[in-house]
Coordinates of C-alpha atoms in Angstrom, one line a residue:
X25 CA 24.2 -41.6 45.8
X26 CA 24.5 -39.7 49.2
X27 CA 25.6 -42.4 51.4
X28 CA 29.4 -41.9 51.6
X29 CA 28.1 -37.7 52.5
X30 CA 27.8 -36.6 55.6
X31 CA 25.1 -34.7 57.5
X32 CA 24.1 -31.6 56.7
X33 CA 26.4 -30.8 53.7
X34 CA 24.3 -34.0 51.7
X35 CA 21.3 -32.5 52.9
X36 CA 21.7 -28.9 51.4
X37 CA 23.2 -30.7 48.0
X38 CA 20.6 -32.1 47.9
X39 CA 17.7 -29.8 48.5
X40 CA 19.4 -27.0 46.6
X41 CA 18.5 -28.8 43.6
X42 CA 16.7 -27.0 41.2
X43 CA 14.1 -29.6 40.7
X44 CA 12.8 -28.3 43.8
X45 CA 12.2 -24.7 43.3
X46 CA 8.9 -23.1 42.8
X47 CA 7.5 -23.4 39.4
X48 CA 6.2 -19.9 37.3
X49 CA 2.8 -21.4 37.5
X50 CA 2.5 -22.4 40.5
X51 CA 0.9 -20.5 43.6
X52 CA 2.1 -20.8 46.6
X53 CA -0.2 -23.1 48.1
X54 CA 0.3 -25.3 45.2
X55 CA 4.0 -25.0 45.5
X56 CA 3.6 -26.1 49.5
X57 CA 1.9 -29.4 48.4
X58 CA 4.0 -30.4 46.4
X59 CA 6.8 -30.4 48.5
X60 CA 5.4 -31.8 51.6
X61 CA 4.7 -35.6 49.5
X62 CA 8.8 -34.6 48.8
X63 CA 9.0 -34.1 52.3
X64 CA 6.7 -37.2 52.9
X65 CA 9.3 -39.2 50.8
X66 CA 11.9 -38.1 52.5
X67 CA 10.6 -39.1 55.1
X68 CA 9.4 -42.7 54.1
X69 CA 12.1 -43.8 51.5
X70 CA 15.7 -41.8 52.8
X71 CA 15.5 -41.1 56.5
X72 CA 18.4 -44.3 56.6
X73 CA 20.6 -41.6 54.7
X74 CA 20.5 -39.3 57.6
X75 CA 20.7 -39.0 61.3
X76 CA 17.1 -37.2 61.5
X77 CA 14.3 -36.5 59.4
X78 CA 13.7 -33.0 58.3
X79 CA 12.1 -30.5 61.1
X80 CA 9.9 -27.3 60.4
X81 CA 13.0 -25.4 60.3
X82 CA 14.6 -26.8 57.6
X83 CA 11.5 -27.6 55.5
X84 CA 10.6 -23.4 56.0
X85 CA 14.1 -22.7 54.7
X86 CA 13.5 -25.2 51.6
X87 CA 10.3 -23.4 51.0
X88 CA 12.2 -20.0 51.6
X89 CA 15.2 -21.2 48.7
X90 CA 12.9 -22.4 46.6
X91 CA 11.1 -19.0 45.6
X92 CA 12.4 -15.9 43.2
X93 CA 15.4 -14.2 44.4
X94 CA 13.8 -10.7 44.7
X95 CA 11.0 -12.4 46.8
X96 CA 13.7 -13.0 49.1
X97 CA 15.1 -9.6 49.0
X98 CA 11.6 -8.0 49.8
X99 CA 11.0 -10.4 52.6
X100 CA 14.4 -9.6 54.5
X101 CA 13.9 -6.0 54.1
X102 CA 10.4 -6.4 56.1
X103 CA 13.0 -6.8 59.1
X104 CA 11.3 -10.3 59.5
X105 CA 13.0 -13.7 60.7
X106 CA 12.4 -17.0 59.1
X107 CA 13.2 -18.7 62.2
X108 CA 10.4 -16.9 64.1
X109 CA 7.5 -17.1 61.9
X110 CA 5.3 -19.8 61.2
X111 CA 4.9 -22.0 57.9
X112 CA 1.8 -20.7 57.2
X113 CA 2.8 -17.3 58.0
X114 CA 6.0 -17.6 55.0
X115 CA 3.8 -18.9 52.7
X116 CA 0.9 -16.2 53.3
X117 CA 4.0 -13.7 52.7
X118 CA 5.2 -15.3 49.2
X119 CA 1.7 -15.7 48.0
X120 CA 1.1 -12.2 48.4
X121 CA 5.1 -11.7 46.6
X122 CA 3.2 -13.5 43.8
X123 CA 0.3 -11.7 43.1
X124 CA 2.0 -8.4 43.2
X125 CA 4.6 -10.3 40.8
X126 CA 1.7 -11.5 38.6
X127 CA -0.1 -8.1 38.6
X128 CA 3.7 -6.2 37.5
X129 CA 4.0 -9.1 34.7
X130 CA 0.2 -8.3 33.4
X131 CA 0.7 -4.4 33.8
X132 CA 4.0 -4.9 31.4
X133 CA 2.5 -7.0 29.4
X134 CA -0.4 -4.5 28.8
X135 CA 2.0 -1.5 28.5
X136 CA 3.7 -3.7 25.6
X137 CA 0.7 -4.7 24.0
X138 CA -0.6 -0.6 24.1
X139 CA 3.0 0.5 22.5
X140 CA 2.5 -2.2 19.8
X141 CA -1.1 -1.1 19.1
X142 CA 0.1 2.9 19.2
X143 CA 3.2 1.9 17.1
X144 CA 0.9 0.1 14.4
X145 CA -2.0 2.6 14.6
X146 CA 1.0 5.5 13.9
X147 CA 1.8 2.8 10.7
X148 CA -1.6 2.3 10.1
X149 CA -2.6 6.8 9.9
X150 CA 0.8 7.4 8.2
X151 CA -0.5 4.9 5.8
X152 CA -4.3 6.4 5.6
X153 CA -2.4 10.1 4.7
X154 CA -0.2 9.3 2.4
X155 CA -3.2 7.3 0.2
X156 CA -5.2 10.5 1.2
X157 CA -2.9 12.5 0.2
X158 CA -2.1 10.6 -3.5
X159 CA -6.0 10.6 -4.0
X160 CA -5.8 14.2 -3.3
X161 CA -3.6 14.2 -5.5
X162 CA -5.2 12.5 -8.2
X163 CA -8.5 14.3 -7.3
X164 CA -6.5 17.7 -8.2
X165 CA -5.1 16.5 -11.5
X166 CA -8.2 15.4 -12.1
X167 CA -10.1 18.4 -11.3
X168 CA -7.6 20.8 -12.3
X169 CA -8.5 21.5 -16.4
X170 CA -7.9 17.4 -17.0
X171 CA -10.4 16.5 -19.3
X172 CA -10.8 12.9 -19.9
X173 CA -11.3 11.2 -22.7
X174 CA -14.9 10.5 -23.3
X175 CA -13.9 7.8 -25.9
X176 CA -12.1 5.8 -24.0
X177 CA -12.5 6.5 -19.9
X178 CA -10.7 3.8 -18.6
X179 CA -6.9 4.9 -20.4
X180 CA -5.1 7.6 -18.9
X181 CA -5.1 10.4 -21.5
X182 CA -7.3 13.5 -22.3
X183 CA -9.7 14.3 -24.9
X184 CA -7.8 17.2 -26.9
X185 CA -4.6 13.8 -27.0
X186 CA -7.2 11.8 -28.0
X187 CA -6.8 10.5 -31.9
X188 CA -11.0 10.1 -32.4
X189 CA -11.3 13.9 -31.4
X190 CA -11.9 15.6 -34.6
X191 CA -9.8 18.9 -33.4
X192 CA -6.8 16.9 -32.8
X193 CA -3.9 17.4 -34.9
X194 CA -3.1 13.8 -34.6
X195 CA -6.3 12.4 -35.6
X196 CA -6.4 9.4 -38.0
X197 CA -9.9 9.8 -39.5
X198 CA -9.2 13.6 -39.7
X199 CA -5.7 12.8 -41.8
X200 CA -7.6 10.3 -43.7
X201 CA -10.0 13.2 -44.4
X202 CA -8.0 16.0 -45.6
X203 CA -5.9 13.4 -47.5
X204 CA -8.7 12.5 -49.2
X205 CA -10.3 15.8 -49.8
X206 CA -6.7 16.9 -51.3
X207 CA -6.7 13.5 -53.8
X208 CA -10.3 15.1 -54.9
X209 CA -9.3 18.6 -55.2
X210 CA -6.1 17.5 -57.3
X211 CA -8.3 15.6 -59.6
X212 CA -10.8 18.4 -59.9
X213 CA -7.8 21.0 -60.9
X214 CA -6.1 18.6 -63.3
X215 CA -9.8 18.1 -64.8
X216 CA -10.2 21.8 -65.2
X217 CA -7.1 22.6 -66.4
X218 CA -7.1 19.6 -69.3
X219 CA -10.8 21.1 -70.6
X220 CA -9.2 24.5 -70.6
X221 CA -6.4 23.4 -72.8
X222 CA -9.5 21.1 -74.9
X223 CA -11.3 24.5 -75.8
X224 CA -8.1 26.5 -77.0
X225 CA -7.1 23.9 -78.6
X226 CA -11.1 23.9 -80.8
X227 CA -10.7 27.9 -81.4
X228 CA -9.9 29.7 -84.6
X229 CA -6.6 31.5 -84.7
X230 CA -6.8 35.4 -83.2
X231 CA -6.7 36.9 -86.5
X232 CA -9.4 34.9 -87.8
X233 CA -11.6 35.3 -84.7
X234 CA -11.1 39.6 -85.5
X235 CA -11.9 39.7 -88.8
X236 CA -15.0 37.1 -87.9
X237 CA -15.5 40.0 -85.4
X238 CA -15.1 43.4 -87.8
X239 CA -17.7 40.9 -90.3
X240 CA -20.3 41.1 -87.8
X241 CA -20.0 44.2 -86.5
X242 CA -20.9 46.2 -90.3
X243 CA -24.4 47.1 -91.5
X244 CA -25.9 45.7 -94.2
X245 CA -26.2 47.4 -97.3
X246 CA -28.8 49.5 -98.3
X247 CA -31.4 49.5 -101.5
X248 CA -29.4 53.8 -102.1
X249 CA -26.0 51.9 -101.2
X250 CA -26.9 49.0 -103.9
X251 CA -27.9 51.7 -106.9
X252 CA -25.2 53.8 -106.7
X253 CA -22.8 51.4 -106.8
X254 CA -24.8 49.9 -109.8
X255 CA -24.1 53.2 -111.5
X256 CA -20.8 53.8 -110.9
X257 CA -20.3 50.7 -112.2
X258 CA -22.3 52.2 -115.9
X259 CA -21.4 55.4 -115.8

């Protein structure tokens, strides 16, 4: 693959591959072996592809590309030179880029898991007030001069709309009473009024029932009344 590429320029082609970069879940330590059996390979299997094997230098600045970019950025800010520190020494540096990378992720993580909790616990109370606030509600209504229907608990109306309370307008048994109380009371006046016209019907005429009247309101007549009609009669 690299044979008809030269030096150096194969080299970084080569080692710039991304297969070679530090993984997320790798410490550095971890990271470091791996690459030395790479290095090792190198070493064993494709030191016919180049003039020399690899030397500290190169497999620090390996290391060095292989790790996140800001890493980088932090370390040449320190004022420090790759070419004058040890192995050991980088990889001490980046371990400690890690953890302070690791403790960031976990602090964001936790800041994002706190505004999810606060934004569901806001859901959660707005929730909890308004049912508090439609129990209220209901707890007012209720309260408030509702009366409820002591027939029938469970339906939503009152005991004065209730058609079993005797008071109601609307009640069916009370209808059913006056109906029937008016069906009696008809019959009773149509009785009446038919042995009323019965007993006029039986009577004497008006001047009859006078002169029956003038008949038994006289005095008998006398034993003095008797004889001098007796002789008027003679005489």
């Amino acid at each position: 693959m690299f044979k008809d590429a030269s030096g150096d320029v194969q080299r970084d082609a080569f080692w710039n591959s991304p297969i070679f970069r530090k993984h997320k879940d790798e410490d550095m330590f971890q990271y470091l072996n791996r690459m030395n059996r790479i290095f090792h390979l190198d070493a064993r299997l494709l030191h016919k592809m180049y003039p020399n094997d690899l030397n500290d230098q190169e497999k620090k600045r390996i290391i060095f590309k292989g790790v996140p970019y800001q890493w980088k950025e932090n370390f040449r800010h320190t004022g420090m030179d790759l070419a004058d520190i040890t192995m050991k020494e980088l990889v001490n540096y980046m371990q400690k880029e890690k953890q302070a990378a690791d403790l960031h992720d976990a602090n964001r993580t936790k800041n994002r898991q706190q505004e999810m909790r606060k934004i569901t616990g806001h859901r959660r109370s707005r929730k909890r007030k308004s049912q508090s606030t439609n129990d209220e509600d209901k707890e007012e209504k209720t309260d408030e001069g509702y009366n409820q229907c002591r027939k029938h608990p469970q339906n939503k109306h009152t005991w004065e709309e209730c058609f079993l309370n005797p008071r109601n307008p609307n009640n069916k048994l009370n209808n059913k009473r006056q109906k029937k109380s008016k069906f009696h009371s008809s019959r009773n006046n149509n009785a009446t009024a038919n042995n009323g016209n019965n007993q006029n019907n039986n009577q004497p005429p008006v001047a009859e029932q006078r002169a029956a009247e003038s008949n038994n309101n006289q005095s008998p007549p006398t034993s003095t009344d008797a004889g001098a009609t007796v002789d008027n009669i003679w005489g």
